[in-house]
Coordinates of C-alpha atoms (C1' of nucleotides) in Angstrom, one line a residue:
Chain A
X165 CA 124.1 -47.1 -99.0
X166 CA 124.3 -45.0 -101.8
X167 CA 127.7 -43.8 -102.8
X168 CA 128.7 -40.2 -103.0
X169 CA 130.4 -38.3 -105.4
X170 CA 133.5 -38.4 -103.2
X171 CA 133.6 -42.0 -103.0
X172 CA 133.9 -42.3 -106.9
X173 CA 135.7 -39.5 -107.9
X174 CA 138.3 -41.3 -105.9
X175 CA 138.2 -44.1 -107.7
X176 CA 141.5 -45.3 -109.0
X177 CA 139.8 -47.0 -112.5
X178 CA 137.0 -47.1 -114.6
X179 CA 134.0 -48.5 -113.3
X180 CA 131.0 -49.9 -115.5
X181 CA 127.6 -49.5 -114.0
X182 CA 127.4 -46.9 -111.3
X183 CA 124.5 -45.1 -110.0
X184 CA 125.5 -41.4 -109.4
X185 CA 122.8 -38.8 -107.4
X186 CA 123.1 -35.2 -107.0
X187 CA 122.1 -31.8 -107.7
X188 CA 122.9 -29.8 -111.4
X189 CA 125.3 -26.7 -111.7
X190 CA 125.1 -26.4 -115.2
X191 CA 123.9 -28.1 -118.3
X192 CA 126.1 -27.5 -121.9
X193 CA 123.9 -29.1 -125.1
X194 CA 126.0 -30.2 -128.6
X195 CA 123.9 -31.9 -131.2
X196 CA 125.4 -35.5 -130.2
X197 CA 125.2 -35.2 -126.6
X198 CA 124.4 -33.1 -123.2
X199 CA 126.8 -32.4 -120.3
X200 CA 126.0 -32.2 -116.8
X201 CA 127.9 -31.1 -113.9
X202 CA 126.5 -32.5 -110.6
X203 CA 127.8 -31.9 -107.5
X204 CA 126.2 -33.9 -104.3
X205 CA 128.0 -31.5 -101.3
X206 CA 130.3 -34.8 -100.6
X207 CA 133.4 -32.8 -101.8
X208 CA 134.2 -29.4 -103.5
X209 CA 134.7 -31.1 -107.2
X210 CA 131.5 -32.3 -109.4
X211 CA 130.8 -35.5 -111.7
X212 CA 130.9 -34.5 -115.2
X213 CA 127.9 -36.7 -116.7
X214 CA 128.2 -37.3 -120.9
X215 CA 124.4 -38.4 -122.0
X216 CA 123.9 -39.5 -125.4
X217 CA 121.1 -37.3 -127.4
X218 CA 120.0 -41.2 -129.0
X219 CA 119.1 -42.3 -125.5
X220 CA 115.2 -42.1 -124.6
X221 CA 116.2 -40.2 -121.3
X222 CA 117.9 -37.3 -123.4
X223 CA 114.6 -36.1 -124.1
X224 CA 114.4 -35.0 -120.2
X225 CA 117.4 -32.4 -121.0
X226 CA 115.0 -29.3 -121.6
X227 CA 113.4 -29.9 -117.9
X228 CA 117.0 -30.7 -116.6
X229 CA 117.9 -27.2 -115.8
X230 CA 120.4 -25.7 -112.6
X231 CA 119.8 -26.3 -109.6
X232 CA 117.3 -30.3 -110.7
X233 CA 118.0 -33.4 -108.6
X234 CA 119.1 -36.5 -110.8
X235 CA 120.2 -39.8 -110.7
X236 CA 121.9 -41.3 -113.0
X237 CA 123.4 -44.8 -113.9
X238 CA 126.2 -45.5 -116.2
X239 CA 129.5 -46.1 -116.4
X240 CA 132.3 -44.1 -114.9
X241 CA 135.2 -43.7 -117.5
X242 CA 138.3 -41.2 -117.9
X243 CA 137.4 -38.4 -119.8
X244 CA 138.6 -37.3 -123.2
X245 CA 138.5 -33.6 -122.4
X246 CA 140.7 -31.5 -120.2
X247 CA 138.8 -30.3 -117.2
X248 CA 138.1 -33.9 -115.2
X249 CA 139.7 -36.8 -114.5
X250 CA 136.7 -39.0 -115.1
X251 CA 133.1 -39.0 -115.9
X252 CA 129.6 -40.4 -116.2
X253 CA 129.1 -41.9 -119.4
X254 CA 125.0 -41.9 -118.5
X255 CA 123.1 -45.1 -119.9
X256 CA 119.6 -44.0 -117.7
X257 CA 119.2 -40.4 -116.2
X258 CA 115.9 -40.0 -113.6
X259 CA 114.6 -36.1 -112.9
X260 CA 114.1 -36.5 -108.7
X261 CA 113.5 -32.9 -108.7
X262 CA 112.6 -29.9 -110.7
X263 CA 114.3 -26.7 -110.5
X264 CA 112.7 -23.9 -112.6
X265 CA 113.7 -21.0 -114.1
X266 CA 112.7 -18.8 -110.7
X267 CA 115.7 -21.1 -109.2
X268 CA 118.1 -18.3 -107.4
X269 CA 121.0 -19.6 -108.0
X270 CA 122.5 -19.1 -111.2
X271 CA 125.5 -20.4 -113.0
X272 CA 127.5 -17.1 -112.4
X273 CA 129.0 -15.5 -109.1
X274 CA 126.6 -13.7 -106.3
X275 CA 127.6 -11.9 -103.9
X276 CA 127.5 -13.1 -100.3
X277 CA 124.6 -10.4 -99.5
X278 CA 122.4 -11.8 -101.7
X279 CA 123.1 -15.3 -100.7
X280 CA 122.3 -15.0 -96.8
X281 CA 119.0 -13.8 -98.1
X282 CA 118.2 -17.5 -99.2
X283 CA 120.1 -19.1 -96.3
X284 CA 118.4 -22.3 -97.5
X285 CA 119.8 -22.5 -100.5
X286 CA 123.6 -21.2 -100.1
X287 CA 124.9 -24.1 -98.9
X288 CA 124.6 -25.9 -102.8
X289 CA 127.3 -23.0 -104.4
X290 CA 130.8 -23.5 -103.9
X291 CA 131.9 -20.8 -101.3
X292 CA 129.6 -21.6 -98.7
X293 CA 129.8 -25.2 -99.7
X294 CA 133.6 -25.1 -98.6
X295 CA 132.9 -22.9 -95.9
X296 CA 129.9 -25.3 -94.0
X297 CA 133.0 -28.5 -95.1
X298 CA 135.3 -26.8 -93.4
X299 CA 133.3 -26.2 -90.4
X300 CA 132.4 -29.5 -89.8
X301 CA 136.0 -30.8 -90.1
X302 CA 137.5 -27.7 -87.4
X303 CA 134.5 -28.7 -85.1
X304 CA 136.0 -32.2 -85.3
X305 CA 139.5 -31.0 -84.9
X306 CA 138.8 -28.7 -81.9
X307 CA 137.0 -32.0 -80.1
X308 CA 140.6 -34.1 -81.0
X309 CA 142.6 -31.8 -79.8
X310 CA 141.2 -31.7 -76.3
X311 CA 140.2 -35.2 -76.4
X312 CA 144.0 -36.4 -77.5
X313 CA 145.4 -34.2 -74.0
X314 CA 143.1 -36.2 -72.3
X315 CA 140.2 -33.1 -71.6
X316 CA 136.5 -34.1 -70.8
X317 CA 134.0 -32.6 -72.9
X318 CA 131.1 -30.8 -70.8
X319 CA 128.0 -29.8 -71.3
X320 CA 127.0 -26.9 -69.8
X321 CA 123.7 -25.5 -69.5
X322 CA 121.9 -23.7 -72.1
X323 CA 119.6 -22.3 -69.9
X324 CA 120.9 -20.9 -66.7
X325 CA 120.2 -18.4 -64.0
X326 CA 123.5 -16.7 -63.6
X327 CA 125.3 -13.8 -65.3
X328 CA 128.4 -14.5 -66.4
X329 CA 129.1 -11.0 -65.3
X330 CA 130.6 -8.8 -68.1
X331 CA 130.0 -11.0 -70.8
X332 CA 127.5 -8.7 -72.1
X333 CA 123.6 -8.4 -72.4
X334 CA 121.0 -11.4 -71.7
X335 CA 118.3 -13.4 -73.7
X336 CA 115.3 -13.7 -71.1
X337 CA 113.3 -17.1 -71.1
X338 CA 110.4 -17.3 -69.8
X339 CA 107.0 -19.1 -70.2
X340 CA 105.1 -16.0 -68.6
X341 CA 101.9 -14.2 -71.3
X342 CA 103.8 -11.3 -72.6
X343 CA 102.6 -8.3 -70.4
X344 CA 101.7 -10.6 -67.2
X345 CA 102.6 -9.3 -64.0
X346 CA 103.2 -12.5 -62.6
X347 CA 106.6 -12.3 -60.3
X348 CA 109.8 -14.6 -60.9
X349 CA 108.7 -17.0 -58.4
X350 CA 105.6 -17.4 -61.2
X351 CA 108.0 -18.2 -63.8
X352 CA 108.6 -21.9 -64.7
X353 CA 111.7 -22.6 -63.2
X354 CA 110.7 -20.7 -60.1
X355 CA 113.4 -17.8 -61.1
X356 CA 114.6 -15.4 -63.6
X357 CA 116.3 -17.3 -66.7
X358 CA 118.5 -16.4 -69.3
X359 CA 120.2 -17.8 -72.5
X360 CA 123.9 -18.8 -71.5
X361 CA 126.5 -16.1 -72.6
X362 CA 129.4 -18.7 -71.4
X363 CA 129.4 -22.1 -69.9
X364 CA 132.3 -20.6 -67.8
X365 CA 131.1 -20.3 -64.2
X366 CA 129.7 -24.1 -64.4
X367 CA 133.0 -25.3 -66.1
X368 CA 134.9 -23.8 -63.5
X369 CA 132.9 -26.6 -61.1
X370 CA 133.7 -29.5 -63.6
X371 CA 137.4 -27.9 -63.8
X372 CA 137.2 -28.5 -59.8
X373 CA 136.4 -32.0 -60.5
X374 CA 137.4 -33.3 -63.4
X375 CA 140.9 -31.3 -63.9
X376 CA 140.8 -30.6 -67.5
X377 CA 137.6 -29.8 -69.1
X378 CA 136.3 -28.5 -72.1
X379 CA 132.6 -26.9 -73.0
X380 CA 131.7 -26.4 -76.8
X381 CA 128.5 -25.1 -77.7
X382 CA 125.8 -22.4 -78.1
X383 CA 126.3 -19.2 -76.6
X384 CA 123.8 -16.4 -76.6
X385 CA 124.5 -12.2 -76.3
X386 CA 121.6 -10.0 -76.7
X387 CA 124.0 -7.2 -77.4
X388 CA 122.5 -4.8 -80.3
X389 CA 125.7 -5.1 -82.0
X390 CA 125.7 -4.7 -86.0
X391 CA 129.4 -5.9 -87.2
X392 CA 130.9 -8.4 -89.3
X393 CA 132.3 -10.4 -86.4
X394 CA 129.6 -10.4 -83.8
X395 CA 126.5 -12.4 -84.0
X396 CA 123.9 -12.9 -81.2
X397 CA 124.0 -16.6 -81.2
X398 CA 127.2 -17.8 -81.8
X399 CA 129.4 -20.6 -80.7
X400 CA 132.2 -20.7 -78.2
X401 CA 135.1 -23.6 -77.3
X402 CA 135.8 -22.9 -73.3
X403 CA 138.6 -25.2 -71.8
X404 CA 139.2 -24.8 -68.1
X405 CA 142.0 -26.2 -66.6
X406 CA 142.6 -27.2 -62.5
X407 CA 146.0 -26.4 -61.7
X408 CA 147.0 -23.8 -64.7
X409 CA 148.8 -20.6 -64.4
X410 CA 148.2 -17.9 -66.5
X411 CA 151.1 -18.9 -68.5
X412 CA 150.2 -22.2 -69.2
X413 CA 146.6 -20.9 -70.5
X414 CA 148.6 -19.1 -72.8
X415 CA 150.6 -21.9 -74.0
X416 CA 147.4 -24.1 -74.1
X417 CA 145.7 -21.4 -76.3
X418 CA 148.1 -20.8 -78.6
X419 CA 148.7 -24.7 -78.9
X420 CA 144.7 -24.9 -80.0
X421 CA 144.9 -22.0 -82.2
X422 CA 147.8 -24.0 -84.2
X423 CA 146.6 -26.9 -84.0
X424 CA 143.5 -25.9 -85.6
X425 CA 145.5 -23.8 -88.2
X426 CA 147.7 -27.2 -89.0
X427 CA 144.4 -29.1 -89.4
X428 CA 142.9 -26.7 -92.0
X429 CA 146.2 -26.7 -94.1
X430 CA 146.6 -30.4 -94.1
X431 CA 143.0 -31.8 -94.2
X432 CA 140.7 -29.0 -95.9
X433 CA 143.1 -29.1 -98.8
X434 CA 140.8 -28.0 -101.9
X435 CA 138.7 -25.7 -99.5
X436 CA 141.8 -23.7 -98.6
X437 CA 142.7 -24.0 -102.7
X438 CA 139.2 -22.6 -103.1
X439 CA 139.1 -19.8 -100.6
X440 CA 143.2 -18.7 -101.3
X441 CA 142.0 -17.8 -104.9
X442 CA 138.5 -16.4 -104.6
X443 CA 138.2 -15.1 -101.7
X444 CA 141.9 -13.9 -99.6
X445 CA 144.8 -14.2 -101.9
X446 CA 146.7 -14.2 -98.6
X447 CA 145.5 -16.8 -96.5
X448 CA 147.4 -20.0 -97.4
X449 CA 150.8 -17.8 -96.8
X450 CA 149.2 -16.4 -93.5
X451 CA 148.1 -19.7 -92.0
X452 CA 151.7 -21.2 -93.3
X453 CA 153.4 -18.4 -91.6
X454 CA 151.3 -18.5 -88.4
X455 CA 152.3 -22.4 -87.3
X456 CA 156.2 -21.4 -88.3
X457 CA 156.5 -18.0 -86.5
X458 CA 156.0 -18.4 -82.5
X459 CA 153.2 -16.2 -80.7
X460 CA 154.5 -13.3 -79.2
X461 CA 153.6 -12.2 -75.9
X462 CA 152.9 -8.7 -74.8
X463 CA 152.1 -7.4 -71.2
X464 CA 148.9 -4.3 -71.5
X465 CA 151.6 -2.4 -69.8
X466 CA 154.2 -2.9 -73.0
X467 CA 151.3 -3.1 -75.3
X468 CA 150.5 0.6 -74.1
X469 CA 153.7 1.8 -74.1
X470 CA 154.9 0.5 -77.5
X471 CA 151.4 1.7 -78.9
X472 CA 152.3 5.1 -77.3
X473 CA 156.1 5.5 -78.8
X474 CA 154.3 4.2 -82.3
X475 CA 154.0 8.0 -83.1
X476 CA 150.7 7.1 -84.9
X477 CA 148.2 8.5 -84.8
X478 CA 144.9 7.1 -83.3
X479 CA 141.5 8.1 -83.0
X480 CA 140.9 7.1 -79.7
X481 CA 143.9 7.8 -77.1
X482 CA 146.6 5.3 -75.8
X483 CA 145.9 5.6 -71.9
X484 CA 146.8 3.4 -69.3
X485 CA 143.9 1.6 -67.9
X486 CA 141.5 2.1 -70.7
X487 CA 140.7 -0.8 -72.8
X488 CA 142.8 -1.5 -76.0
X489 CA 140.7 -0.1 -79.2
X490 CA 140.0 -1.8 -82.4
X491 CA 142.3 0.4 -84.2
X492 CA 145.3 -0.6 -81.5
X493 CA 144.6 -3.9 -81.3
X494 CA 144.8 -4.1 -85.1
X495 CA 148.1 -1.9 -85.1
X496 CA 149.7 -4.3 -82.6
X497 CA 148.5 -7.7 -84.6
X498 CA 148.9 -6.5 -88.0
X499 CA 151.9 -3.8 -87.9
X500 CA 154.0 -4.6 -85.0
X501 CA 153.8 -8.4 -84.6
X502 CA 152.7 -9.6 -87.7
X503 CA 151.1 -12.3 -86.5
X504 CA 149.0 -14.1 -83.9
X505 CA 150.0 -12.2 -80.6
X506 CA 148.8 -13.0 -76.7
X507 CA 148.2 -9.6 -74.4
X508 CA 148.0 -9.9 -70.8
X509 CA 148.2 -8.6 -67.6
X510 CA 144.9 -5.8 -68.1
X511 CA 144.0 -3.5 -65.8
X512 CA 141.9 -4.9 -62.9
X513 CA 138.9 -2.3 -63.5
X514 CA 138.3 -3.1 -66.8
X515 CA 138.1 -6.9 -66.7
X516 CA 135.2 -9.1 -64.7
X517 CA 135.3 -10.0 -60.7
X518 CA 136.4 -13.7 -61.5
X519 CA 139.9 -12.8 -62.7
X520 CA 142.7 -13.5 -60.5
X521 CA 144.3 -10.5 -58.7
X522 CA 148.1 -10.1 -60.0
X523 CA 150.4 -8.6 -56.6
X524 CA 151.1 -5.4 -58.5
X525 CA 147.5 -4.3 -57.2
X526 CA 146.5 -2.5 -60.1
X527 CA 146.2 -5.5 -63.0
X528 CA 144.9 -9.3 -63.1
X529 CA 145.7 -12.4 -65.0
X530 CA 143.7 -12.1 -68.2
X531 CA 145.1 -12.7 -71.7
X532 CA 143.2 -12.2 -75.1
X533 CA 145.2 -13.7 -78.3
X534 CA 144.8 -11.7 -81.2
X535 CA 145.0 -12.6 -84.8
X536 CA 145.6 -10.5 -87.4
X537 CA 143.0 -9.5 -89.4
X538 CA 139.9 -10.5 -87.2
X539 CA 140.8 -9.3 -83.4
X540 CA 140.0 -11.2 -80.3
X541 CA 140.0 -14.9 -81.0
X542 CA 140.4 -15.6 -77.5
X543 CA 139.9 -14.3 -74.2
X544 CA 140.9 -15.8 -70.9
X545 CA 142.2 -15.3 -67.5
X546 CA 143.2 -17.2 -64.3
X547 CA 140.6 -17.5 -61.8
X548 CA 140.7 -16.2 -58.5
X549 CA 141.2 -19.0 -55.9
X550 CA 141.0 -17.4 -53.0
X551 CA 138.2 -16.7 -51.1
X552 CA 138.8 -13.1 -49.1
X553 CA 140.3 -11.7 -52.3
X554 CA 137.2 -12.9 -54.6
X555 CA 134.6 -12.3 -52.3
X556 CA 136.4 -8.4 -52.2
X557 CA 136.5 -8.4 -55.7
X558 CA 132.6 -9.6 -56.0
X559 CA 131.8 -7.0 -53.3
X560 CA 133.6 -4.1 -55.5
X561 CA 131.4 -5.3 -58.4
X562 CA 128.2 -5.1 -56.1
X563 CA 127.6 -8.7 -56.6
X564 CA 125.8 -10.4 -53.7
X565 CA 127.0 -13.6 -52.3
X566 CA 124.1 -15.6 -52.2
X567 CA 123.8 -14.9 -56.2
X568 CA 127.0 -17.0 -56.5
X569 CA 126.8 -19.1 -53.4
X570 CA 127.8 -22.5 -55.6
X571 CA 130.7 -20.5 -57.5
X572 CA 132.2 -19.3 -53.9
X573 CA 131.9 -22.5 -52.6
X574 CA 134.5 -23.8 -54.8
X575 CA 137.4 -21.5 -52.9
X576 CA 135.9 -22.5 -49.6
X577 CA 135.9 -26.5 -50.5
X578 CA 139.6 -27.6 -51.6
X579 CA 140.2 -24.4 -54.0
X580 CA 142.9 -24.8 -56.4
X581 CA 144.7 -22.8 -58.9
X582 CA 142.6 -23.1 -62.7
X583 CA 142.2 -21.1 -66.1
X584 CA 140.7 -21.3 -69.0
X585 CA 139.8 -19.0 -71.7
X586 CA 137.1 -18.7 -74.3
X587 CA 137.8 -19.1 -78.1
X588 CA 135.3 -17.9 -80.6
X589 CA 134.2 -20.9 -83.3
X590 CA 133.2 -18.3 -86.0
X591 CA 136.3 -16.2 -85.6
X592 CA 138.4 -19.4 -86.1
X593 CA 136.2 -19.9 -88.9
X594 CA 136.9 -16.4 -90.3
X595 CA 140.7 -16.8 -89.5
X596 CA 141.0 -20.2 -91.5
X597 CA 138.6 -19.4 -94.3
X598 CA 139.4 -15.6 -94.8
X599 CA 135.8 -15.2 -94.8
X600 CA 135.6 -11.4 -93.8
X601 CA 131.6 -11.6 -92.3
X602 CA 130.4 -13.8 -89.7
X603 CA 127.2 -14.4 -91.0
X604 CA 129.2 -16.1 -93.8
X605 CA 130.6 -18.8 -91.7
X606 CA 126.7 -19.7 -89.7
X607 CA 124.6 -22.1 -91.0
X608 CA 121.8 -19.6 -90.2
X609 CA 123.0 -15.9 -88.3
X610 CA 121.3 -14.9 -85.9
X611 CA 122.2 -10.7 -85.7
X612 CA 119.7 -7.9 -84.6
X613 CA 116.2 -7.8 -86.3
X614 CA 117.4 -11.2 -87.8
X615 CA 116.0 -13.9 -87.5
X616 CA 113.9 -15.6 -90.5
X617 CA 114.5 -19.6 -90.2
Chain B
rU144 C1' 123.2 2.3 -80.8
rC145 C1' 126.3 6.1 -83.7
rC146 C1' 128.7 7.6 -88.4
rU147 C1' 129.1 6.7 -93.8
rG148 C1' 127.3 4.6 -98.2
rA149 C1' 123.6 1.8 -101.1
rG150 C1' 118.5 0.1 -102.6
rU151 C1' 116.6 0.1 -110.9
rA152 C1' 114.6 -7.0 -114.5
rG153 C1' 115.2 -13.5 -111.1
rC154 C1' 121.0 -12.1 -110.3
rU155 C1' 125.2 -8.3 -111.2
rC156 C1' 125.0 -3.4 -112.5
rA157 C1' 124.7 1.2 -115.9
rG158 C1' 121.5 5.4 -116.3
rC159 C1' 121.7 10.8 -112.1
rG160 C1' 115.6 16.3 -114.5
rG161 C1' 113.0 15.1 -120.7
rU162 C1' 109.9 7.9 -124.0
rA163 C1' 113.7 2.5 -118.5
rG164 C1' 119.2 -0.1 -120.5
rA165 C1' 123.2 -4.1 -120.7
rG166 C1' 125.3 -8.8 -119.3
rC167 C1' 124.0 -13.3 -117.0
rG168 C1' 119.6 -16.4 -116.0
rG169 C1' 114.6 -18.0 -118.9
rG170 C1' 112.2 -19.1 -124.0
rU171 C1' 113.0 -20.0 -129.5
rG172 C1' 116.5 -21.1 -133.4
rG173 C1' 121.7 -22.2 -134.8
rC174 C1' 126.6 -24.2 -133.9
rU175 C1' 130.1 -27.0 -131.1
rG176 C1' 133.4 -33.3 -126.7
rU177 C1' 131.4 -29.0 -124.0
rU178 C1' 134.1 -26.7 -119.3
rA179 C1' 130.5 -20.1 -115.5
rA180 C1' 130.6 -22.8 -123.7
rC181 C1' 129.4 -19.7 -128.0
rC182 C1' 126.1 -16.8 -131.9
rA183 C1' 121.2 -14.7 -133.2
rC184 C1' 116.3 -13.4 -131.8
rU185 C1' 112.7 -12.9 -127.8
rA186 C1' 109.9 -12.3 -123.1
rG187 C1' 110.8 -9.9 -118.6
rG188 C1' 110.6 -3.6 -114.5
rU189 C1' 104.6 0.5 -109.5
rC190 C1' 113.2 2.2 -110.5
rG191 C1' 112.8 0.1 -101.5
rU192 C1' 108.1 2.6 -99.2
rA193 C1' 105.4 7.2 -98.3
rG194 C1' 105.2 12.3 -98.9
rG195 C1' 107.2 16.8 -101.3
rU196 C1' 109.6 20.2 -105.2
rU197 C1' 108.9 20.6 -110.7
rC198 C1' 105.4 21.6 -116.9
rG199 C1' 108.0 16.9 -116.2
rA200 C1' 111.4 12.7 -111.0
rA201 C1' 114.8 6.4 -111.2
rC202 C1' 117.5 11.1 -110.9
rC203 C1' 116.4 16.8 -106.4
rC204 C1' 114.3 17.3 -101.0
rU205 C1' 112.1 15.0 -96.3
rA206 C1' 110.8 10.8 -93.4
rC207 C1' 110.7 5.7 -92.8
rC208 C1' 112.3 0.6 -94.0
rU209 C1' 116.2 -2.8 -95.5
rC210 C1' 121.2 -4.0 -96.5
rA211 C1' 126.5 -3.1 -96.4
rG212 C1' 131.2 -0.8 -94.5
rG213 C1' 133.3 1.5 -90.1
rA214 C1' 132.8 2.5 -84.6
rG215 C1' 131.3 1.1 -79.7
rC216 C1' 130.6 -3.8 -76.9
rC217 C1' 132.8 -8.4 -77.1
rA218 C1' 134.1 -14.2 -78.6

RNA sequence: UCCUGAGUAGCUCAGCGGUAGAGCGGGUGGCUGUUAACCACUAGGUCGUAGGUUCGAACCCUACCUCAGGAGCCA
């Protein structure tokens, strides 16, 4: 297999006659010799090559221009020059691919605007190159850290038939002619069908089943939302646990947000080097300070009244019962605590049918954890286990039994205490890169009117 | 969806009623073990789209489109 640059810029010596592939940053002519930078995606750092203007191959040099595909063989040496540990001293250098001068990506910086315009191409410059590295290594991380406690990984449907009720607007499918007044019963699966907005409701079966499970996958919200931190597909890590209490989905979430945090510090190195200097001077200090500081914890109730004795300000009022605002969620996260902090205990009107009833009456056991500088990471909640109080609470909502026959049948049938919360992949993203816009940490966003690839 | 702001060269931007500009990128030449190299010359534009005001519009007005920031909704 060919090697990558990773492989031999990790190389403890010289090496003579290696073949090196990848694609040109930048090209630098002196009357003895060219220089190349190549980078192949393998790592953050490039392979300086050296080629000699005597060799027959140096006469490629003027179609060798940013953004060309090369191979080259040669031999790896140290390098005389400050700036690399090694390079390519090039003995044979083969154009794979052209680039000309209509190539979009130049040699200096663009802004992330213009690079989500060529969403193809972004993931060959440094920022996004880091950002797409460090993605794959926290999708990685998030499957260890369930896997290592000894969760199952399940996958829920993509496709489904039920509302997770509340989680926001639906993507219909359907094979039906645009226009057709065929009914449902028409439609290929015999019913009404929907993109997923949360694998929740059939995790909660596996939870029954399985004891600790965990989804991770696609989630869709057709929601005409334009901000930096929603996207309409996006995807979404939801653990749910048999025999948890609200406290211990707490504990569990706030042990995944740190482990997470601890995996980007110690194995995304020269990404996190990357994204402290160019793009949040801050983050390496906040992520340090987030795994040595403990999570606080906050009740709605003390959130509300500590928001209320602030003496700030805020555009929308502090009242009891309402939901929490941006701007106090922000206050709370960034002012108060300082750091990552858990809020439970909401109101029961404000919060979904499936959320387990707290004996005060008024609230239920749900908890978001809030980080500073993005929001809601996570949102969760202990289910309701017991039949009369979740078939009151699915009454109240003017949700009909027979919808959710399956989902009932799990508090008739052996029903146990479980929980489980939802955590946002992007927003980790955004939290551990310091990348401020979602679409920056996508392969390809998906947000209203948006779709080109 | 609402509020605010912005659309000028391939990219980043300046120009804000009177002949369309710079840097980078491209081309040509020079110089140099170079480091987003450097120096000189050069090519490159229906100023988002459509109307309107004016002797004259990139600039002022209206509508629309697109993008960004903030808000709502949420993960």
């Amino acid at each position: 297999m060919p090697e990558t640059l990773r492989q031999l810029l990790a190389s403890e010596s010289a090496v003579t006659s290696i073949t090196a592939r990848g694609w040109v940053r930048t090209r630098r002519d002196s009357k003895a010799c060219s220089f190349l930078e190549i980078t192949d995606g393998s790592c953050f750092k490039g392979l300086q090559v050296v080629v000699d203007a005597a060799l027959p191959c140096a006469e490629l040099m003027p179609r060798i221009l940013t953004g060309a595909s090369i191979e080259v063989d040669g031999d790896l040496v140290a390098s005389p020059a400050a700036g690399q540990k090694w390079e390519l001293q090039a003995r044979e250098v083969r154009l794979l691919g052209e680039a000309d001068a209509t190539y979009p990506l130049q040699k200096k910086g663009h802004t992330p605007e213009f690079l989500r315009t060529i969403s193809h191409l972004r993931p060959r410059t440094n920022l996004f190159g880091n950002v797409f590295r460090v993605r794959s290594r926290m999708s990685f991380a998030i499957h260890r850290f369930f896997q290592e406690q000894g969760f199952f990984h399940v996958h829920t449907p993509v496709i489904t038939s039920s509302d997770c009720e509340g989680a926001g607007e639906l993507f219909r499918v359907t094979t039906l002619k645009q226009g057709s007044n065929a009914k449902p019963e028409e439609d290929f699966f015999g019913r009404p069908t929907y993109l997923t907005v949360s694998g929740q409701l059939q995790g909660e079966t596996f939870a029954c089943a399985l004891g600790n499970i965990y989804t991770f996958g696609p989630t869709f919200r057709a929601e005409n939302s334009n901000t930096a931190r929603h996207a309409a597909e996006f995807w979404m890590i939801e653990p749910e646990m048999a025999f948890y209490d609200l406290a211990a989905d707490m504990t569990l979430a706030e042990a995944n947000v740190r482990y997470l945090v601890k995996a980007m510090l110690e194995e995304c190195p020269e990404e996190l080097e990357f994204f402290n200097k160019f793009v949040d001077k801050d983050l390496t200090a906040r992520l340090q300070h987030t795994l040595t500081k403990p999570f606080e914890r906050i009740s709605y109730t003390e959130a509300v009244d500590l928001l209320l004795k602030s003496g700030r300000s805020f555009e929308h009022p502090v009242v009891w019962g309402e939901g929490l605002q941006t701007e106090h969620e922000r206050y709370i996260a960034e002012e108060h605590v300082k750091g990552p902090v858990t809020i439970y205990n909401y109101p029961k009107a404000i919060k979904p049918f499936y959320m387990r009833q707290n004996d005060d009456g008024k609230t239920v056991a749900a908890m978001d954890l809030l980080v500073p500088g993005i929001g809601e990471i996570i949102g969760g909640s202990q289910r309701e286990e017991r039949l009369d109080v979740l078939r009151a609470a699915m009454e109240h909502h003017g949700l009909s039994e027979a919808d959710y026959q399956w989902y009932v049948d799990l508090r008739r049938y052996g029903s146990v205490p479980h929980a489980g919360y939802g955590m946002g992949f992007e927003r980790l993203l955004m939290f551990v890169t310091g990348v401020s816009n979602i679409r920056d940490v996508i392969p390809f966003a998906r947000t209203p009117g948006h779709a080109p690839y």
